């Protein structure tokens, strides 16, 4: 899709696009928690799919950031500042994400953005934020090129200094899955499928490379389209291939149906995917067919993190929708990094004219203990927390089977 000129979009917004409500703006305050009375309001933008495809995990981003803002207001983390969250729905569409980015840039009360969920959406948002010196921290993007450039496998170059993430990359996630499939599950023949999106295709490519380097054989590959529901032809191909494992690069929306059709056809092999599948929705939709399926996800299980207990209790008590378990704590930590940076830049409620640029520099120097672990960023804007976990569906629930780090084989 051809990108619209950023200048043209900005000009349109200047002419009155602050009335753009079709993007799904959801302004929210502290939802009842104590906030600083009076003073200056600072807005943290959130971009994620809040409806439709991927919304279960997208809502986890929104409310993870909301709880961080509420905590900052309650604790008066930044004297003279009250934080609000402005959540925009990108519907997992890159073009909508770009429009949302432009809308957030145009709002001068927005001093930082959490999101997006999808790497493909991020590719259309990064330049918009970079042009405005507005910091963006994704709790979920894992495509390596977002921080290390399109030629990251041969020469790493950071494209945008305003972009950071609290999630580790597919280079590690795909390799971690390949290592566990070959050495942990003792699988030797993999069939690999992806959804042709930035995240899914990238993850599958790395899995294939690392599975072969472990000693396994990729005996077939194929692709699906986002929104597909009939996988009968693909299922026949996988079943006839003799594969002992199916690796899927993509989101839960398609894979939860694919695994059911695969098992119904008598191909009793596990489907292994990435963090885009790591949601209770996958198990609920696939039912018994999900038993034995696996995913990798960033970090370690939320219920093993003592610092995250209050967060989980709050999320449940407020009955927030969506799934907090995949990226909720990473969203909280992303928002907290922005809040702490605001605290270094905004003094006594006074916002300097170059606040956004100063906040970018402050985020780069972040170093604090977050809910998901130590929060700091390397020279590319990537998190220094490289922990990963393999989960497997056991008795209708995701159970962790291995946590650790991974060093890719060259």
PDB file of N, CA and C in Angstrom, residues 262-354:
ATOM      1  N   UNK A 262      -6.448 -29.596  11.835  1.00  0.00           N
ATOM      2  CA  UNK A 262      -5.347 -30.546  11.684  1.00  0.00           C
ATOM      3  C   UNK A 262      -5.600 -31.802  12.512  1.00  0.00           C
ATOM      4  N   UNK A 263      -6.011 -31.630  13.750  1.00  0.00           N
ATOM      5  CA  UNK A 263      -6.255 -32.787  14.631  1.00  0.00           C
ATOM      6  C   UNK A 263      -7.504 -33.548  14.180  1.00  0.00           C
ATOM      7  N   UNK A 264      -8.518 -32.810  13.733  1.00  0.00           N
ATOM      8  CA  UNK A 264      -9.738 -33.465  13.245  1.00  0.00           C
ATOM      9  C   UNK A 264      -9.456 -34.351  12.038  1.00  0.00           C
ATOM     10  N   UNK A 265      -8.416 -33.990  11.272  1.00  0.00           N
ATOM     11  CA  UNK A 265      -8.050 -34.777  10.087  1.00  0.00           C
ATOM     12  C   UNK A 265      -7.166 -35.969  10.435  1.00  0.00           C
ATOM     13  N   UNK A 266      -6.833 -36.101  11.719  1.00  0.00           N
ATOM     14  CA  UNK A 266      -6.039 -37.252  12.149  1.00  0.00           C
ATOM     15  C   UNK A 266      -4.545 -37.018  12.202  1.00  0.00           C
ATOM     16  N   UNK A 267      -4.122 -35.796  11.965  1.00  0.00           N
ATOM     17  CA  UNK A 267      -2.688 -35.480  12.062  1.00  0.00           C
ATOM     18  C   UNK A 267      -2.387 -35.055  13.491  1.00  0.00           C
ATOM     19  N   UNK A 268      -2.034 -36.008  14.317  1.00  0.00           N
ATOM     20  CA  UNK A 268      -1.849 -35.746  15.744  1.00  0.00           C
ATOM     21  C   UNK A 268      -0.424 -35.300  16.027  1.00  0.00           C
ATOM     22  N   UNK A 269      -0.088 -34.109  15.530  1.00  0.00           N
ATOM     23  CA  UNK A 269       1.231 -33.536  15.778  1.00  0.00           C
ATOM     24  C   UNK A 269       1.039 -32.164  16.440  1.00  0.00           C
ATOM     25  N   UNK A 270       1.978 -31.751  17.286  1.00  0.00           N
ATOM     26  CA  UNK A 270       1.808 -30.459  17.959  1.00  0.00           C
ATOM     27  C   UNK A 270       2.018 -29.289  17.017  1.00  0.00           C
ATOM     28  N   UNK A 271       1.255 -28.222  17.266  1.00  0.00           N
ATOM     29  CA  UNK A 271       1.475 -26.960  16.595  1.00  0.00           C
ATOM     30  C   UNK A 271       2.272 -26.077  17.553  1.00  0.00           C
ATOM     31  N   UNK A 272       3.367 -25.532  17.070  1.00  0.00           N
ATOM     32  CA  UNK A 272       4.276 -24.718  17.880  1.00  0.00           C
ATOM     33  C   UNK A 272       4.280 -23.308  17.283  1.00  0.00           C
ATOM     34  N   UNK A 273       4.084 -22.300  18.092  1.00  0.00           N
ATOM     35  CA  UNK A 273       4.069 -20.933  17.591  1.00  0.00           C
ATOM     36  C   UNK A 273       4.765 -19.962  18.514  1.00  0.00           C
ATOM     37  N   UNK A 274       4.624 -18.671  18.219  1.00  0.00           N
ATOM     38  CA  UNK A 274       5.257 -17.631  19.011  1.00  0.00           C
ATOM     39  C   UNK A 274       4.289 -16.968  19.961  1.00  0.00           C
ATOM     40  N   UNK A 275       4.715 -15.828  20.511  1.00  0.00           N
ATOM     41  CA  UNK A 275       3.922 -15.157  21.541  1.00  0.00           C
ATOM     42  C   UNK A 275       2.600 -14.605  21.017  1.00  0.00           C
ATOM     43  N   UNK A 276       2.446 -14.509  19.694  1.00  0.00           N
ATOM     44  CA  UNK A 276       1.176 -14.075  19.121  1.00  0.00           C
ATOM     45  C   UNK A 276       0.054 -15.083  19.341  1.00  0.00           C
ATOM     46  N   UNK A 277       0.414 -16.290  19.753  1.00  0.00           N
ATOM     47  CA  UNK A 277      -0.571 -17.337  20.055  1.00  0.00           C
ATOM     48  C   UNK A 277      -0.817 -17.489  21.549  1.00  0.00           C
ATOM     49  N   UNK A 278      -0.007 -16.839  22.353  1.00  0.00           N
ATOM     50  CA  UNK A 278      -0.028 -17.082  23.796  1.00  0.00           C
ATOM     51  C   UNK A 278      -1.161 -16.319  24.477  1.00  0.00           C
ATOM     52  N   UNK A 279      -2.340 -16.898  24.403  1.00  0.00           N
ATOM     53  CA  UNK A 279      -3.522 -16.308  25.015  1.00  0.00           C
ATOM     54  C   UNK A 279      -4.516 -17.420  25.348  1.00  0.00           C
ATOM     55  N   UNK A 280      -5.295 -17.281  26.414  1.00  0.00           N
ATOM     56  CA  UNK A 280      -6.313 -18.291  26.731  1.00  0.00           C
ATOM     57  C   UNK A 280      -7.336 -18.463  25.609  1.00  0.00           C
ATOM     58  N   UNK A 281      -7.502 -17.431  24.783  1.00  0.00           N
ATOM     59  CA  UNK A 281      -8.455 -17.498  23.675  1.00  0.00           C
ATOM     60  C   UNK A 281      -8.122 -18.647  22.730  1.00  0.00           C
ATOM     61  N   UNK A 282      -6.825 -18.878  22.504  1.00  0.00           N
ATOM     62  CA  UNK A 282      -6.380 -19.965  21.627  1.00  0.00           C
ATOM     63  C   UNK A 282      -6.920 -21.303  22.132  1.00  0.00           C
ATOM     64  N   UNK A 283      -6.775 -21.560  23.420  1.00  0.00           N
ATOM     65  CA  UNK A 283      -7.206 -22.830  24.001  1.00  0.00           C
ATOM     66  C   UNK A 283      -8.730 -22.929  24.009  1.00  0.00           C
ATOM     67  N   UNK A 284      -9.382 -21.824  24.330  1.00  0.00           N
ATOM     68  CA  UNK A 284     -10.850 -21.825  24.384  1.00  0.00           C
ATOM     69  C   UNK A 284     -11.457 -22.151  23.032  1.00  0.00           C
ATOM     70  N   UNK A 285     -10.877 -21.578  21.969  1.00  0.00           N
ATOM     71  CA  UNK A 285     -11.418 -21.795  20.621  1.00  0.00           C
ATOM     72  C   UNK A 285     -11.062 -23.178  20.078  1.00  0.00           C
ATOM     73  N   UNK A 286      -9.814 -23.588  20.256  1.00  0.00           N
ATOM     74  CA  UNK A 286      -9.363 -24.871  19.709  1.00  0.00           C
ATOM     75  C   UNK A 286      -9.886 -26.058  20.517  1.00  0.00           C
ATOM     76  N   UNK A 287     -10.177 -25.836  21.789  1.00  0.00           N
ATOM     77  CA  UNK A 287     -10.684 -26.915  22.635  1.00  0.00           C
ATOM     78  C   UNK A 287      -9.652 -28.020  22.849  1.00  0.00           C
ATOM     79  N   UNK A 288     -10.105 -29.258  22.830  1.00  0.00           N
ATOM     80  CA  UNK A 288      -9.238 -30.406  23.088  1.00  0.00           C
ATOM     81  C   UNK A 288      -8.102 -30.488  22.083  1.00  0.00           C
ATOM     82  N   UNK A 289      -8.308 -29.957  20.881  1.00  0.00           N
ATOM     83  CA  UNK A 289      -7.267 -30.010  19.846  1.00  0.00           C
ATOM     84  C   UNK A 289      -6.011 -29.255  20.247  1.00  0.00           C
ATOM     85  N   UNK A 290      -6.145 -28.318  21.183  1.00  0.00           N
ATOM     86  CA  UNK A 290      -4.983 -27.518  21.602  1.00  0.00           C
ATOM     87  C   UNK A 290      -4.039 -28.288  22.522  1.00  0.00           C
ATOM     88  N   UNK A 291      -4.505 -29.379  23.111  1.00  0.00           N
ATOM     89  CA  UNK A 291      -3.669 -30.143  24.041  1.00  0.00           C
ATOM     90  C   UNK A 291      -2.336 -30.528  23.402  1.00  0.00           C
ATOM     91  N   UNK A 292      -1.250 -30.194  24.071  1.00  0.00           N
ATOM     92  CA  UNK A 292       0.076 -30.533  23.583  1.00  0.00           C
ATOM     93  C   UNK A 292       0.704 -29.471  22.706  1.00  0.00           C
ATOM     94  N   UNK A 293      -0.083 -28.485  22.250  1.00  0.00           N
ATOM     95  CA  UNK A 293       0.479 -27.403  21.438  1.00  0.00           C
ATOM     96  C   UNK A 293       1.378 -26.513  22.290  1.00  0.00           C
ATOM     97  N   UNK A 294       2.268 -25.795  21.615  1.00  0.00           N
ATOM     98  CA  UNK A 294       3.277 -25.033  22.341  1.00  0.00           C
ATOM     99  C   UNK A 294       3.426 -23.624  21.787  1.00  0.00           C
ATOM    100  N   UNK A 295       3.937 -22.749  22.631  1.00  0.00           N
ATOM    101  CA  UNK A 295       4.314 -21.403  22.200  1.00  0.00           C
ATOM    102  C   UNK A 295       5.589 -20.992  22.930  1.00  0.00           C
ATOM    103  N   UNK A 296       6.274 -20.031  22.360  1.00  0.00           N
ATOM    104  CA  UNK A 296       7.292 -19.310  23.108  1.00  0.00           C
ATOM    105  C   UNK A 296       6.704 -17.947  23.449  1.00  0.00           C
ATOM    106  N   UNK A 297       7.137 -17.387  24.560  1.00  0.00           N
ATOM    107  CA  UNK A 297       6.727 -16.033  24.903  1.00  0.00           C
ATOM    108  C   UNK A 297       7.873 -15.335  25.610  1.00  0.00           C
ATOM    109  N   UNK A 298       7.836 -14.016  25.562  1.00  0.00           N
ATOM    110  CA  UNK A 298       8.897 -13.217  26.162  1.00  0.00           C
ATOM    111  C   UNK A 298       8.823 -13.303  27.676  1.00  0.00           C
ATOM    112  N   UNK A 299       9.988 -13.231  28.322  1.00  0.00           N
ATOM    113  CA  UNK A 299      10.055 -13.194  29.770  1.00  0.00           C
ATOM    114  C   UNK A 299       9.776 -14.533  30.426  1.00  0.00           C
ATOM    115  N   UNK A 300       9.445 -14.457  31.696  1.00  0.00           N
ATOM    116  CA  UNK A 300       9.114 -15.645  32.478  1.00  0.00           C
ATOM    117  C   UNK A 300       7.653 -15.530  32.907  1.00  0.00           C
ATOM    118  N   UNK A 301       7.025 -16.634  33.344  1.00  0.00           N
ATOM    119  CA  UNK A 301       5.603 -16.588  33.705  1.00  0.00           C
ATOM    120  C   UNK A 301       5.282 -15.484  34.704  1.00  0.00           C
ATOM    121  N   UNK A 302       4.208 -14.752  34.422  1.00  0.00           N
ATOM    122  CA  UNK A 302       3.812 -13.630  35.276  1.00  0.00           C
ATOM    123  C   UNK A 302       3.604 -14.084  36.716  1.00  0.00           C
ATOM    124  N   UNK A 303       3.031 -15.271  36.912  1.00  0.00           N
ATOM    125  CA  UNK A 303       2.719 -15.712  38.271  1.00  0.00           C
ATOM    126  C   UNK A 303       3.952 -16.112  39.071  1.00  0.00           C
ATOM    127  N   UNK A 304       5.138 -16.101  38.432  1.00  0.00           N
ATOM    128  CA  UNK A 304       6.374 -16.382  39.164  1.00  0.00           C
ATOM    129  C   UNK A 304       7.111 -15.104  39.532  1.00  0.00           C
ATOM    130  N   UNK A 305       6.575 -13.950  39.134  1.00  0.00           N
ATOM    131  CA  UNK A 305       7.215 -12.668  39.401  1.00  0.00           C
ATOM    132  C   UNK A 305       6.553 -12.013  40.612  1.00  0.00           C
ATOM    133  N   UNK A 306       7.237 -11.967  41.753  1.00  0.00           N
ATOM    134  CA  UNK A 306       6.639 -11.368  42.956  1.00  0.00           C
ATOM    135  C   UNK A 306       6.179  -9.930  42.733  1.00  0.00           C
ATOM    136  N   UNK A 307       6.938  -9.164  41.938  1.00  0.00           N
ATOM    137  CA  UNK A 307       6.609  -7.758  41.710  1.00  0.00           C
ATOM    138  C   UNK A 307       5.311  -7.587  40.929  1.00  0.00           C
ATOM    139  N   UNK A 308       4.893  -8.628  40.221  1.00  0.00           N
ATOM    140  CA  UNK A 308       3.708  -8.521  39.369  1.00  0.00           C
ATOM    141  C   UNK A 308       2.415  -8.898  40.092  1.00  0.00           C
ATOM    142  N   UNK A 309       2.502  -9.389  41.321  1.00  0.00           N
ATOM    143  CA  UNK A 309       1.306  -9.877  42.010  1.00  0.00           C
ATOM    144  C   UNK A 309       0.250  -8.775  42.186  1.00  0.00           C
ATOM    145  N   UNK A 310       0.674  -7.613  42.638  1.00  0.00           N
ATOM    146  CA  UNK A 310      -0.271  -6.519  42.837  1.00  0.00           C
ATOM    147  C   UNK A 310      -0.910  -6.102  41.517  1.00  0.00           C
ATOM    148  N   UNK A 311      -0.098  -6.090  40.452  1.00  0.00           N
ATOM    149  CA  UNK A 311      -0.605  -5.754  39.127  1.00  0.00           C
ATOM    150  C   UNK A 311      -1.716  -6.713  38.707  1.00  0.00           C
ATOM    151  N   UNK A 312      -1.463  -8.004  38.853  1.00  0.00           N
ATOM    152  CA  UNK A 312      -2.447  -9.011  38.458  1.00  0.00           C
ATOM    153  C   UNK A 312      -3.717  -8.874  39.299  1.00  0.00           C
ATOM    154  N   UNK A 313      -3.536  -8.674  40.596  1.00  0.00           N
ATOM    155  CA  UNK A 313      -4.690  -8.514  41.483  1.00  0.00           C
ATOM    156  C   UNK A 313      -5.522  -7.301  41.074  1.00  0.00           C
ATOM    157  N   UNK A 314      -4.843  -6.202  40.735  1.00  0.00           N
ATOM    158  CA  UNK A 314      -5.549  -4.983  40.323  1.00  0.00           C
ATOM    159  C   UNK A 314      -6.300  -5.197  39.022  1.00  0.00           C
ATOM    160  N   UNK A 315      -5.644  -5.822  38.055  1.00  0.00           N
ATOM    161  CA  UNK A 315      -6.267  -6.083  36.750  1.00  0.00           C
ATOM    162  C   UNK A 315      -7.554  -6.888  36.934  1.00  0.00           C
ATOM    163  N   UNK A 316      -7.469  -7.916  37.759  1.00  0.00           N
ATOM    164  CA  UNK A 316      -8.636  -8.776  37.985  1.00  0.00           C
ATOM    165  C   UNK A 316      -9.723  -8.036  38.766  1.00  0.00           C
ATOM    166  N   UNK A 317      -9.307  -7.273  39.791  1.00  0.00           N
ATOM    167  CA  UNK A 317     -10.274  -6.573  40.635  1.00  0.00           C
ATOM    168  C   UNK A 317     -11.065  -5.537  39.844  1.00  0.00           C
ATOM    169  N   UNK A 318     -10.419  -4.885  38.906  1.00  0.00           N
ATOM    170  CA  UNK A 318     -11.094  -3.878  38.085  1.00  0.00           C
ATOM    171  C   UNK A 318     -11.857  -4.495  36.920  1.00  0.00           C
ATOM    172  N   UNK A 319     -11.710  -5.820  36.780  1.00  0.00           N
ATOM    173  CA  UNK A 319     -12.405  -6.552  35.722  1.00  0.00           C
ATOM    174  C   UNK A 319     -12.119  -5.972  34.336  1.00  0.00           C
ATOM    175  N   UNK A 320     -10.854  -5.629  34.122  1.00  0.00           N
ATOM    176  CA  UNK A 320     -10.467  -5.127  32.812  1.00  0.00           C
ATOM    177  C   UNK A 320     -10.579  -6.238  31.777  1.00  0.00           C
ATOM    178  N   UNK A 321     -11.000  -5.916  30.565  1.00  0.00           N
ATOM    179  CA  UNK A 321     -11.085  -6.935  29.508  1.00  0.00           C
ATOM    180  C   UNK A 321      -9.697  -7.244  28.950  1.00  0.00           C
ATOM    181  N   UNK A 322      -9.617  -8.279  28.130  1.00  0.00           N
ATOM    182  CA  UNK A 322      -8.353  -8.604  27.480  1.00  0.00           C
ATOM    183  C   UNK A 322      -7.498  -9.540  28.310  1.00  0.00           C
ATOM    184  N   UNK A 323      -6.317  -9.807  27.798  1.00  0.00           N
ATOM    185  CA  UNK A 323      -5.397 -10.777  28.388  1.00  0.00           C
ATOM    186  C   UNK A 323      -4.171 -10.059  28.927  1.00  0.00           C
ATOM    187  N   UNK A 324      -4.009 -10.057  30.251  1.00  0.00           N
ATOM    188  CA  UNK A 324      -2.857  -9.392  30.870  1.00  0.00           C
ATOM    189  C   UNK A 324      -1.609 -10.272  30.853  1.00  0.00           C
ATOM    190  N   UNK A 325      -1.788 -11.582  30.656  1.00  0.00           N
ATOM    191  CA  UNK A 325      -0.693 -12.517  30.843  1.00  0.00           C
ATOM    192  C   UNK A 325       0.399 -12.459  29.799  1.00  0.00           C
ATOM    193  N   UNK A 326       0.083 -12.024  28.593  1.00  0.00           N
ATOM    194  CA  UNK A 326       1.084 -12.022  27.527  1.00  0.00           C
ATOM    195  C   UNK A 326       1.964 -10.784  27.588  1.00  0.00           C
ATOM    196  N   UNK A 327       1.346  -9.602  27.538  1.00  0.00           N
ATOM    197  CA  UNK A 327       2.139  -8.366  27.482  1.00  0.00           C
ATOM    198  C   UNK A 327       1.756  -7.333  28.530  1.00  0.00           C
ATOM    199  N   UNK A 328       0.822  -7.661  29.424  1.00  0.00           N
ATOM    200  CA  UNK A 328       0.347  -6.668  30.379  1.00  0.00           C
ATOM    201  C   UNK A 328       1.445  -6.052  31.220  1.00  0.00           C
ATOM    202  N   UNK A 329       2.308  -6.882  31.780  1.00  0.00           N
ATOM    203  CA  UNK A 329       3.393  -6.349  32.613  1.00  0.00           C
ATOM    204  C   UNK A 329       4.417  -5.593  31.774  1.00  0.00           C
ATOM    205  N   UNK A 330       4.605  -6.004  30.519  1.00  0.00           N
ATOM    206  CA  UNK A 330       5.552  -5.314  29.640  1.00  0.00           C
ATOM    207  C   UNK A 330       5.009  -3.943  29.235  1.00  0.00           C
ATOM    208  N   UNK A 331       3.675  -3.856  29.135  1.00  0.00           N
ATOM    209  CA  UNK A 331       3.042  -2.573  28.861  1.00  0.00           C
ATOM    210  C   UNK A 331       3.150  -1.659  30.081  1.00  0.00           C
ATOM    211  N   UNK A 332       2.931  -2.233  31.257  1.00  0.00           N
ATOM    212  CA  UNK A 332       3.093  -1.482  32.502  1.00  0.00           C
ATOM    213  C   UNK A 332       4.513  -0.918  32.590  1.00  0.00           C
ATOM    214  N   UNK A 333       5.500  -1.755  32.296  1.00  0.00           N
ATOM    215  CA  UNK A 333       6.896  -1.315  32.379  1.00  0.00           C
ATOM    216  C   UNK A 333       7.234  -0.272  31.318  1.00  0.00           C
ATOM    217  N   UNK A 334       6.643  -0.403  30.126  1.00  0.00           N
ATOM    218  CA  UNK A 334       6.860   0.598  29.077  1.00  0.00           C
ATOM    219  C   UNK A 334       6.306   1.949  29.515  1.00  0.00           C
ATOM    220  N   UNK A 335       5.083   1.930  30.053  1.00  0.00           N
ATOM    221  CA  UNK A 335       4.484   3.174  30.536  1.00  0.00           C
ATOM    222  C   UNK A 335       5.281   3.751  31.694  1.00  0.00           C
ATOM    223  N   UNK A 336       5.772   2.886  32.570  1.00  0.00           N
ATOM    224  CA  UNK A 336       6.569   3.346  33.706  1.00  0.00           C
ATOM    225  C   UNK A 336       7.868   3.999  33.256  1.00  0.00           C
ATOM    226  N   UNK A 337       8.488   3.456  32.198  1.00  0.00           N
ATOM    227  CA  UNK A 337       9.713   4.071  31.654  1.00  0.00           C
ATOM    228  C   UNK A 337       9.422   5.489  31.170  1.00  0.00           C
ATOM    229  N   UNK A 338       8.259   5.677  30.545  1.00  0.00           N
ATOM    230  CA  UNK A 338       7.854   7.012  30.090  1.00  0.00           C
ATOM    231  C   UNK A 338       7.592   7.919  31.287  1.00  0.00           C
ATOM    232  N   UNK A 339       6.891   7.407  32.284  1.00  0.00           N
ATOM    233  CA  UNK A 339       6.571   8.189  33.476  1.00  0.00           C
ATOM    234  C   UNK A 339       7.845   8.638  34.196  1.00  0.00           C
ATOM    235  N   UNK A 340       8.786   7.727  34.355  1.00  0.00           N
ATOM    236  CA  UNK A 340      10.050   8.086  35.015  1.00  0.00           C
ATOM    237  C   UNK A 340      10.825   9.122  34.201  1.00  0.00           C
ATOM    238  N   UNK A 341      10.779   8.998  32.879  1.00  0.00           N
ATOM    239  CA  UNK A 341      11.459   9.975  32.024  1.00  0.00           C
ATOM    240  C   UNK A 341      10.791  11.345  32.134  1.00  0.00           C
ATOM    241  N   UNK A 342       9.455  11.361  32.194  1.00  0.00           N
ATOM    242  CA  UNK A 342       8.729  12.622  32.386  1.00  0.00           C
ATOM    243  C   UNK A 342       9.154  13.274  33.700  1.00  0.00           C
ATOM    244  N   UNK A 343       9.352  12.445  34.734  1.00  0.00           N
ATOM    245  CA  UNK A 343       9.766  12.955  36.030  1.00  0.00           C
ATOM    246  C   UNK A 343      11.123  13.639  36.004  1.00  0.00           C
ATOM    247  N   UNK A 344      11.969  13.231  35.081  1.00  0.00           N
ATOM    248  CA  UNK A 344      13.286  13.861  34.957  1.00  0.00           C
ATOM    249  C   UNK A 344      13.243  15.152  34.152  1.00  0.00           C
ATOM    250  N   UNK A 345      12.199  15.315  33.350  1.00  0.00           N
ATOM    251  CA  UNK A 345      12.120  16.446  32.420  1.00  0.00           C
ATOM    252  C   UNK A 345      11.139  17.517  32.885  1.00  0.00           C
ATOM    253  N   UNK A 346      10.016  17.096  33.431  1.00  0.00           N
ATOM    254  CA  UNK A 346       8.966  18.037  33.853  1.00  0.00           C
ATOM    255  C   UNK A 346       9.120  18.325  35.345  1.00  0.00           C
ATOM    256  N   UNK A 347       9.513  19.533  35.688  1.00  0.00           N
ATOM    257  CA  UNK A 347       9.733  19.930  37.065  1.00  0.00           C
ATOM    258  C   UNK A 347       8.655  20.927  37.500  1.00  0.00           C
ATOM    259  N   UNK A 348       8.062  20.648  38.673  1.00  0.00           N
ATOM    260  CA  UNK A 348       7.026  21.526  39.227  1.00  0.00           C
ATOM    261  C   UNK A 348       5.878  21.756  38.238  1.00  0.00           C
ATOM    262  N   UNK A 349       5.599  20.734  37.435  1.00  0.00           N
ATOM    263  CA  UNK A 349       4.493  20.827  36.496  1.00  0.00           C
ATOM    264  C   UNK A 349       4.775  21.646  35.257  1.00  0.00           C
ATOM    265  N   UNK A 350       6.021  22.087  35.073  1.00  0.00           N
ATOM    266  CA  UNK A 350       6.363  22.931  33.925  1.00  0.00           C
ATOM    267  C   UNK A 350       6.998  22.073  32.830  1.00  0.00           C
ATOM    268  N   UNK A 351       6.356  22.084  31.653  1.00  0.00           N
ATOM    269  CA  UNK A 351       6.836  21.278  30.526  1.00  0.00           C
ATOM    270  C   UNK A 351       7.701  22.137  29.614  1.00  0.00           C
ATOM    271  N   UNK A 352       8.998  21.834  29.480  1.00  0.00           N
ATOM    272  CA  UNK A 352       9.856  22.627  28.584  1.00  0.00           C
ATOM    273  C   UNK A 352       9.463  22.436  27.124  1.00  0.00           C
ATOM    274  N   UNK A 353       9.841  23.379  26.280  1.00  0.00           N
ATOM    275  CA  UNK A 353       9.449  23.337  24.874  1.00  0.00           C
ATOM    276  C   UNK A 353      10.018  22.119  24.150  1.00  0.00           C
ATOM    277  N   UNK A 354      11.154  21.616  24.608  1.00  0.00           N
ATOM    278  CA  UNK A 354      11.777  20.443  23.967  1.00  0.00           C
ATOM    279  C   UNK A 354      11.596  19.192  24.819  1.00  0.00           C
TER     280      UNK A 354
END
